[in-house]
Amino acid sequence: GNSVTQMEGPVTLSEEAFLTINCTYTATGYPSLFWYVQYPGEGLQLLLKATKADDKGSNKGFEATYRKETTSFHLEKGSVQVSDSAVYFCALSAGGGYQKVTFGTGTKLQVIP
Amino acid sequence: NAGVTQTPKFRVLKTGQSMTLLCAQDMNHEYMYWYRQDPGMGLRLIHYSVGEGTTAKGEVPDGYNVSRLKKQNFLLGLESAAPSQTSVYFCASGDEQFFGPGTRLTVL
């Protein structure tokens, strides 16, 4: 079946540091890939997505590139802010008639001033 | 637009009690989903619906029932609550999974 593996947290960074959160996946066919963000006490929000190999998703300074050869979709940001502190979820959708989404277990990011 | 709303926000039940969680969306989405979120396990799909009047089982459907009588509403029912159902429940709708704010349920 489909699965998503992401690096365990928590990840603690100083403000303005570079962020990488690793995500790899297993899926049949050609899935779409997503990053969601969850702020404390809230539901998940779509951060960015990529629908085919070599696509780069980007939003709010975050980027991730769909790498089919390494089955990866790592999240990066050049300079994190305290307001980026949240839990980040990597996910994939393999379609199949409806948008069944498989989520990773989440990586907590804490940014300190 | 309110997006996706969930009621209630918090609930405490005793073992064996029943309750219904309500999800409402105003985006005219066909697809709606119920997930549970537990520490270290990410989100797991309980049930989903591809349109009004339809429902289907997800990964962890046991102990839950759902109904989608109106397109904008998706109800999740617990007939006889168990401590293992203590969790945070999220509703989502649409292809890109717009999430509600969640319901924190504790079963004693």
PDB file of C-alpha atoms in Angstrom:
ATOM      1  CA  GLY A   1       0.000   0.000   0.000  1.00  0.00           C
ATOM      2  CA  ASN A   2       0.878   3.664  -0.037  1.00  0.00           C
ATOM      3  CA  SER A   3       2.971   5.145   2.755  1.00  0.00           C
ATOM      4  CA  VAL A   4       4.752   8.347   3.724  1.00  0.00           C
ATOM      5  CA  THR A   5       7.816   8.531   5.955  1.00  0.00           C
ATOM      6  CA  GLN A   6       9.027  11.816   7.363  1.00  0.00           C
ATOM      7  CA  MET A   7      11.804  12.706   9.720  1.00  0.00           C
ATOM      8  CA  GLU A   8      11.025  12.563  13.375  1.00  0.00           C
ATOM      9  CA  GLY A   9      10.966  15.704  15.415  1.00  0.00           C
ATOM     10  CA  PRO A  10      10.964  17.856  17.185  1.00  0.00           C
ATOM     11  CA  VAL A  11      13.227  20.065  15.123  1.00  0.00           C
ATOM     12  CA  THR A  12      14.493  23.137  16.959  1.00  0.00           C
ATOM     13  CA  LEU A  13      16.051  25.981  14.986  1.00  0.00           C
ATOM     14  CA  SER A  14      17.099  29.531  15.652  1.00  0.00           C
ATOM     15  CA  GLU A  15      15.326  32.306  13.786  1.00  0.00           C
ATOM     16  CA  GLU A  16      16.718  32.843  10.247  1.00  0.00           C
ATOM     17  CA  ALA A  17      18.192  29.321  10.093  1.00  0.00           C
ATOM     18  CA  PHE A  18      17.744  27.054   7.067  1.00  0.00           C
ATOM     19  CA  LEU A  19      15.056  24.403   7.339  1.00  0.00           C
ATOM     20  CA  THR A  20      14.881  20.966   5.766  1.00  0.00           C
ATOM     21  CA  ILE A  21      12.256  18.390   6.703  1.00  0.00           C
ATOM     22  CA  ASN A  22      12.760  15.098   4.880  1.00  0.00           C
ATOM     23  CA  CYS A  23       9.883  13.153   3.355  1.00  0.00           C
ATOM     24  CA  THR A  24       9.965   9.961   1.311  1.00  0.00           C
ATOM     25  CA  TYR A  25       7.066   7.997  -0.047  1.00  0.00           C
ATOM     26  CA  THR A  26       5.994   4.632  -1.403  1.00  0.00           C
ATOM     27  CA  ALA A  27       3.174   4.517  -3.906  1.00  0.00           C
ATOM     28  CA  THR A  28       2.059   2.808  -7.054  1.00  0.00           C
ATOM     29  CA  GLY A  29       1.606   4.937 -10.118  1.00  0.00           C
ATOM     30  CA  TYR A  30       2.101   8.680 -10.071  1.00  0.00           C
ATOM     31  CA  PRO A  31       0.790  10.253  -6.882  1.00  0.00           C
ATOM     32  CA  SER A  32       0.332  13.931  -6.105  1.00  0.00           C
ATOM     33  CA  LEU A  33       2.397  15.139  -3.150  1.00  0.00           C
ATOM     34  CA  PHE A  34       1.500  17.669  -0.468  1.00  0.00           C
ATOM     35  CA  TRP A  35       2.804  19.461   2.578  1.00  0.00           C
ATOM     36  CA  TYR A  36       0.295  20.526   5.214  1.00  0.00           C
ATOM     37  CA  VAL A  37       0.937  22.720   8.269  1.00  0.00           C
ATOM     38  CA  GLN A  38      -0.887  22.541  11.594  1.00  0.00           C
ATOM     39  CA  TYR A  39      -0.632  25.444  14.025  1.00  0.00           C
ATOM     40  CA  PRO A  40      -1.438  24.768  17.694  1.00  0.00           C
ATOM     41  CA  GLY A  41      -5.122  24.173  18.314  1.00  0.00           C
ATOM     42  CA  GLU A  42      -6.042  24.296  14.635  1.00  0.00           C
ATOM     43  CA  GLY A  43      -6.751  21.944  11.761  1.00  0.00           C
ATOM     44  CA  LEU A  44      -4.324  21.207   8.954  1.00  0.00           C
ATOM     45  CA  GLN A  45      -3.844  23.736   6.154  1.00  0.00           C
ATOM     46  CA  LEU A  46      -2.484  22.962   2.717  1.00  0.00           C
ATOM     47  CA  LEU A  47       0.954  24.598   2.439  1.00  0.00           C
ATOM     48  CA  LEU A  48       2.047  23.487  -1.033  1.00  0.00           C
ATOM     49  CA  LYS A  49       1.651  20.695  -3.531  1.00  0.00           C
ATOM     50  CA  ALA A  50       3.194  19.108  -6.630  1.00  0.00           C
ATOM     51  CA  THR A  51       1.339  16.902  -9.055  1.00  0.00           C
ATOM     52  CA  LYS A  52       4.067  15.432 -11.266  1.00  0.00           C
ATOM     53  CA  ALA A  53       7.761  14.587 -11.288  1.00  0.00           C
ATOM     54  CA  ASP A  54      10.165  17.549 -11.143  1.00  0.00           C
ATOM     55  CA  ASP A  55       7.383  19.960 -10.192  1.00  0.00           C
ATOM     56  CA  LYS A  56       8.288  22.434  -7.461  1.00  0.00           C
ATOM     57  CA  GLY A  57       5.594  23.545  -5.060  1.00  0.00           C
ATOM     58  CA  SER A  58       6.112  26.807  -3.205  1.00  0.00           C
ATOM     59  CA  ASN A  59       4.248  29.034  -0.776  1.00  0.00           C
ATOM     60  CA  LYS A  60       5.161  31.528   1.982  1.00  0.00           C
ATOM     61  CA  GLY A  61       8.885  30.967   1.370  1.00  0.00           C
ATOM     62  CA  PHE A  62       8.599  27.173   1.640  1.00  0.00           C
ATOM     63  CA  GLU A  63       9.541  24.938  -1.290  1.00  0.00           C
ATOM     64  CA  ALA A  64       9.506  21.248  -2.112  1.00  0.00           C
ATOM     65  CA  THR A  65      10.461  19.428  -5.320  1.00  0.00           C
ATOM     66  CA  TYR A  66       8.837  16.180  -6.467  1.00  0.00           C
ATOM     67  CA  ARG A  67      11.761  13.766  -7.020  1.00  0.00           C
ATOM     68  CA  LYS A  68      10.521  10.553  -8.592  1.00  0.00           C
ATOM     69  CA  GLU A  69      13.964   8.972  -8.817  1.00  0.00           C
ATOM     70  CA  THR A  70      14.472   9.219  -5.052  1.00  0.00           C
ATOM     71  CA  THR A  71      10.727   9.092  -4.153  1.00  0.00           C
ATOM     72  CA  SER A  72      11.201  12.207  -2.048  1.00  0.00           C
ATOM     73  CA  PHE A  73       9.479  15.538  -1.418  1.00  0.00           C
ATOM     74  CA  HIS A  74      11.650  17.369   1.111  1.00  0.00           C
ATOM     75  CA  LEU A  75      10.387  20.654   2.551  1.00  0.00           C
ATOM     76  CA  GLU A  76      12.812  23.592   2.656  1.00  0.00           C
ATOM     77  CA  LYS A  77      12.830  27.200   3.740  1.00  0.00           C
ATOM     78  CA  GLY A  78      15.799  29.520   3.561  1.00  0.00           C
ATOM     79  CA  SER A  79      15.129  31.573   6.690  1.00  0.00           C
ATOM     80  CA  VAL A  80      12.633  30.446   9.296  1.00  0.00           C
ATOM     81  CA  GLN A  81      10.680  32.735  11.591  1.00  0.00           C
ATOM     82  CA  VAL A  82       9.191  32.180  15.033  1.00  0.00           C
ATOM     83  CA  SER A  83       5.766  32.229  13.375  1.00  0.00           C
ATOM     84  CA  ASP A  84       6.724  29.078  11.395  1.00  0.00           C
ATOM     85  CA  SER A  85       6.605  27.017  14.589  1.00  0.00           C
ATOM     86  CA  ALA A  86       4.038  24.313  13.859  1.00  0.00           C
ATOM     87  CA  VAL A  87       3.679  20.653  12.928  1.00  0.00           C
ATOM     88  CA  TYR A  88       4.325  19.824   9.272  1.00  0.00           C
ATOM     89  CA  PHE A  89       2.770  16.830   7.524  1.00  0.00           C
ATOM     90  CA  CYS A  90       3.875  15.292   4.267  1.00  0.00           C
ATOM     91  CA  ALA A  91       1.128  13.520   2.340  1.00  0.00           C
ATOM     92  CA  LEU A  92       0.321  11.844  -0.932  1.00  0.00           C
ATOM     93  CA  SER A  93      -2.790  11.288  -2.957  1.00  0.00           C
ATOM     94  CA  ALA A  94      -2.961   8.329  -5.272  1.00  0.00           C
ATOM     95  CA  GLY A  95      -6.358   9.188  -6.674  1.00  0.00           C
ATOM     96  CA  GLY A  96      -8.388   6.118  -7.492  1.00  0.00           C
ATOM     97  CA  GLY A  97     -11.707   7.822  -8.011  1.00  0.00           C
ATOM     98  CA  TYR A  98     -11.548  10.042  -4.939  1.00  0.00           C
ATOM     99  CA  GLN A  99      -8.845  11.965  -3.197  1.00  0.00           C
ATOM    100  CA  LYS A 100      -7.664   9.407  -0.668  1.00  0.00           C
ATOM    101  CA  VAL A 101      -4.770  11.072   1.087  1.00  0.00           C
ATOM    102  CA  THR A 102      -2.096   9.199   3.049  1.00  0.00           C
ATOM    103  CA  PHE A 103      -0.386  11.321   5.715  1.00  0.00           C
ATOM    104  CA  GLY A 104       2.985  11.041   7.393  1.00  0.00           C
ATOM    105  CA  THR A 105       3.162  11.197  11.175  1.00  0.00           C
ATOM    106  CA  GLY A 106       4.148  14.859  11.263  1.00  0.00           C
ATOM    107  CA  THR A 107       7.298  16.769  12.239  1.00  0.00           C
ATOM    108  CA  LYS A 108       7.124  19.405  14.933  1.00  0.00           C
ATOM    109  CA  LEU A 109       9.182  22.520  14.246  1.00  0.00           C
ATOM    110  CA  GLN A 110      10.082  24.955  16.991  1.00  0.00           C
ATOM    111  CA  VAL A 111      11.810  28.194  16.048  1.00  0.00           C
ATOM    112  CA  ILE A 112      13.440  30.138  18.866  1.00  0.00           C
ATOM    113  CA  PRO A 113      14.292  33.852  18.716  1.00  0.00           C
TER     114      PRO A 113
ATOM    115  CA  ASN B   1     -17.366  31.845   3.765  1.00  0.00           C
ATOM    116  CA  ALA B   2     -17.026  29.923   7.004  1.00  0.00           C
ATOM    117  CA  GLY B   3     -15.169  27.068   5.282  1.00  0.00           C
ATOM    118  CA  VAL B   4     -15.385  23.877   7.327  1.00  0.00           C
ATOM    119  CA  THR B   5     -16.911  24.060  10.792  1.00  0.00           C
ATOM    120  CA  GLN B   6     -17.150  21.366  13.452  1.00  0.00           C
ATOM    121  CA  THR B   7     -19.292  21.091  16.548  1.00  0.00           C
ATOM    122  CA  PRO B   8     -18.676  20.590  19.376  1.00  0.00           C
ATOM    123  CA  LYS B   9     -15.081  21.715  19.985  1.00  0.00           C
ATOM    124  CA  PHE B  10     -14.647  19.651  23.138  1.00  0.00           C
ATOM    125  CA  ARG B  11     -16.544  16.762  24.690  1.00  0.00           C
ATOM    126  CA  VAL B  12     -16.065  14.360  27.575  1.00  0.00           C
ATOM    127  CA  LEU B  13     -17.999  11.086  27.518  1.00  0.00           C
ATOM    128  CA  LYS B  14     -18.257   8.118  29.805  1.00  0.00           C
ATOM    129  CA  THR B  15     -17.670   4.638  28.418  1.00  0.00           C
ATOM    130  CA  GLY B  16     -20.797   3.384  26.682  1.00  0.00           C
ATOM    131  CA  GLN B  17     -22.327   6.793  25.979  1.00  0.00           C
ATOM    132  CA  SER B  18     -23.166   7.891  22.464  1.00  0.00           C
ATOM    133  CA  MET B  19     -22.678  11.140  20.627  1.00  0.00           C
ATOM    134  CA  THR B  20     -22.696  12.726  17.186  1.00  0.00           C
ATOM    135  CA  LEU B  21     -20.089  15.075  15.765  1.00  0.00           C
ATOM    136  CA  LEU B  22     -21.278  17.508  13.117  1.00  0.00           C
ATOM    137  CA  CYS B  23     -19.239  18.789  10.199  1.00  0.00           C
ATOM    138  CA  ALA B  24     -20.541  21.484   7.867  1.00  0.00           C
ATOM    139  CA  GLN B  25     -18.966  23.020   4.757  1.00  0.00           C
ATOM    140  CA  ASP B  26     -20.136  25.905   2.609  1.00  0.00           C
ATOM    141  CA  MET B  27     -17.830  25.349  -0.383  1.00  0.00           C
ATOM    142  CA  ASN B  28     -20.138  23.007  -2.305  1.00  0.00           C
ATOM    143  CA  HIS B  29     -17.588  20.193  -2.113  1.00  0.00           C
ATOM    144  CA  GLU B  30     -18.578  16.683  -3.127  1.00  0.00           C
ATOM    145  CA  TYR B  31     -15.934  14.897  -1.049  1.00  0.00           C
ATOM    146  CA  MET B  32     -15.948  14.943   2.741  1.00  0.00           C
ATOM    147  CA  TYR B  33     -13.830  13.010   5.214  1.00  0.00           C
ATOM    148  CA  TRP B  34     -13.518  12.187   8.896  1.00  0.00           C
ATOM    149  CA  TYR B  35     -10.080  11.619  10.409  1.00  0.00           C
ATOM    150  CA  ARG B  36      -8.755  10.957  13.854  1.00  0.00           C
ATOM    151  CA  GLN B  37      -5.398  12.293  15.006  1.00  0.00           C
ATOM    152  CA  ASP B  38      -3.433  10.496  17.680  1.00  0.00           C
ATOM    153  CA  PRO B  39       0.105  11.242  18.922  1.00  0.00           C
ATOM    154  CA  GLY B  40       2.765   9.582  16.791  1.00  0.00           C
ATOM    155  CA  MET B  41       0.242   8.178  14.319  1.00  0.00           C
ATOM    156  CA  GLY B  42      -0.536  11.083  12.064  1.00  0.00           C
ATOM    157  CA  LEU B  43      -4.056  11.222  10.667  1.00  0.00           C
ATOM    158  CA  ARG B  44      -6.095   8.117   9.986  1.00  0.00           C
ATOM    159  CA  LEU B  45      -9.169   8.080   7.795  1.00  0.00           C
ATOM    160  CA  ILE B  46     -12.311   6.848   9.548  1.00  0.00           C
ATOM    161  CA  HIS B  47     -14.997   7.257   6.863  1.00  0.00           C
ATOM    162  CA  TYR B  48     -15.465   9.351   3.784  1.00  0.00           C
ATOM    163  CA  SER B  49     -18.181  10.415   1.368  1.00  0.00           C
ATOM    164  CA  VAL B  50     -17.990  11.140  -2.351  1.00  0.00           C
ATOM    165  CA  GLY B  51     -21.365  12.846  -2.496  1.00  0.00           C
ATOM    166  CA  GLU B  52     -24.740  13.376  -0.885  1.00  0.00           C
ATOM    167  CA  GLY B  53     -26.269  10.106   0.240  1.00  0.00           C
ATOM    168  CA  THR B  54     -23.013   8.114  -0.056  1.00  0.00           C
ATOM    169  CA  THR B  55     -20.553   6.935   2.583  1.00  0.00           C
ATOM    170  CA  ALA B  56     -17.626   4.517   2.629  1.00  0.00           C
ATOM    171  CA  LYS B  57     -15.212   3.023   5.139  1.00  0.00           C
ATOM    172  CA  GLY B  58     -11.685   4.297   5.597  1.00  0.00           C
ATOM    173  CA  GLU B  59      -8.755   2.755   7.466  1.00  0.00           C
ATOM    174  CA  VAL B  60     -10.252   2.669  10.974  1.00  0.00           C
ATOM    175  CA  PRO B  61     -14.078   2.542  10.685  1.00  0.00           C
ATOM    176  CA  ASP B  62     -14.883   0.189  13.583  1.00  0.00           C
ATOM    177  CA  GLY B  63     -16.989   1.765  16.318  1.00  0.00           C
ATOM    178  CA  TYR B  64     -18.105   4.689  14.128  1.00  0.00           C
ATOM    179  CA  ASN B  65     -21.009   5.378  11.802  1.00  0.00           C
ATOM    180  CA  VAL B  66     -21.574   8.262   9.408  1.00  0.00           C
ATOM    181  CA  SER B  67     -24.326   9.880   7.414  1.00  0.00           C
ATOM    182  CA  ARG B  68     -24.406  12.390   4.567  1.00  0.00           C
ATOM    183  CA  LEU B  69     -28.064  13.310   4.169  1.00  0.00           C
ATOM    184  CA  LYS B  70     -27.256  16.797   2.895  1.00  0.00           C
ATOM    185  CA  LYS B  71     -24.325  17.742   0.715  1.00  0.00           C
ATOM    186  CA  GLN B  72     -23.039  20.314   3.151  1.00  0.00           C
ATOM    187  CA  ASN B  73     -23.153  18.136   6.268  1.00  0.00           C
ATOM    188  CA  PHE B  74     -21.252  15.005   7.288  1.00  0.00           C
ATOM    189  CA  LEU B  75     -22.090  13.459  10.655  1.00  0.00           C
ATOM    190  CA  LEU B  76     -19.881  11.096  12.646  1.00  0.00           C
ATOM    191  CA  GLY B  77     -21.554   8.953  15.296  1.00  0.00           C
ATOM    192  CA  LEU B  78     -20.180   6.940  18.180  1.00  0.00           C
ATOM    193  CA  GLU B  79     -22.825   4.471  19.329  1.00  0.00           C
ATOM    194  CA  SER B  80     -21.028   3.180  22.418  1.00  0.00           C
ATOM    195  CA  ALA B  81     -17.907   5.177  23.228  1.00  0.00           C
ATOM    196  CA  ALA B  82     -14.725   3.436  24.394  1.00  0.00           C
ATOM    197  CA  PRO B  83     -11.541   4.909  25.922  1.00  0.00           C
ATOM    198  CA  SER B  84      -9.681   3.900  22.732  1.00  0.00           C
ATOM    199  CA  GLN B  85     -11.757   6.518  20.919  1.00  0.00           C
ATOM    200  CA  THR B  86     -10.182   9.334  22.895  1.00  0.00           C
ATOM    201  CA  SER B  87      -8.672  11.447  20.145  1.00  0.00           C
ATOM    202  CA  VAL B  88      -8.893  14.653  18.173  1.00  0.00           C
ATOM    203  CA  TYR B  89     -11.336  14.335  15.284  1.00  0.00           C
ATOM    204  CA  PHE B  90     -10.982  16.354  12.114  1.00  0.00           C
ATOM    205  CA  CYS B  91     -13.398  16.793   9.281  1.00  0.00           C
ATOM    206  CA  ALA B  92     -12.163  17.786   5.845  1.00  0.00           C
ATOM    207  CA  SER B  93     -13.768  18.504   2.493  1.00  0.00           C
ATOM    208  CA  GLY B  94     -12.766  18.891  -1.128  1.00  0.00           C
ATOM    209  CA  ASP B  95      -9.976  17.585  -3.326  1.00  0.00           C
ATOM    210  CA  GLU B  96      -7.328  19.547  -1.436  1.00  0.00           C
ATOM    211  CA  GLN B  97      -8.687  18.599   1.980  1.00  0.00           C
ATOM    212  CA  PHE B  98      -9.836  21.808   3.648  1.00  0.00           C
ATOM    213  CA  PHE B  99      -9.822  20.965   7.350  1.00  0.00           C
ATOM    214  CA  GLY B 100     -12.078  22.036  10.168  1.00  0.00           C
ATOM    215  CA  PRO B 101     -10.687  23.129  13.558  1.00  0.00           C
ATOM    216  CA  GLY B 102     -11.190  19.751  15.188  1.00  0.00           C
ATOM    217  CA  THR B 103     -13.128  18.201  18.074  1.00  0.00           C
ATOM    218  CA  ARG B 104     -11.211  17.018  21.122  1.00  0.00           C
ATOM    219  CA  LEU B 105     -13.001  13.986  22.562  1.00  0.00           C
ATOM    220  CA  THR B 106     -12.145  12.289  25.840  1.00  0.00           C
ATOM    221  CA  VAL B 107     -13.779   9.007  26.810  1.00  0.00           C
ATOM    222  CA  LEU B 108     -13.440   8.100  30.482  1.00  0.00           C
TER     223      LEU B 108
END
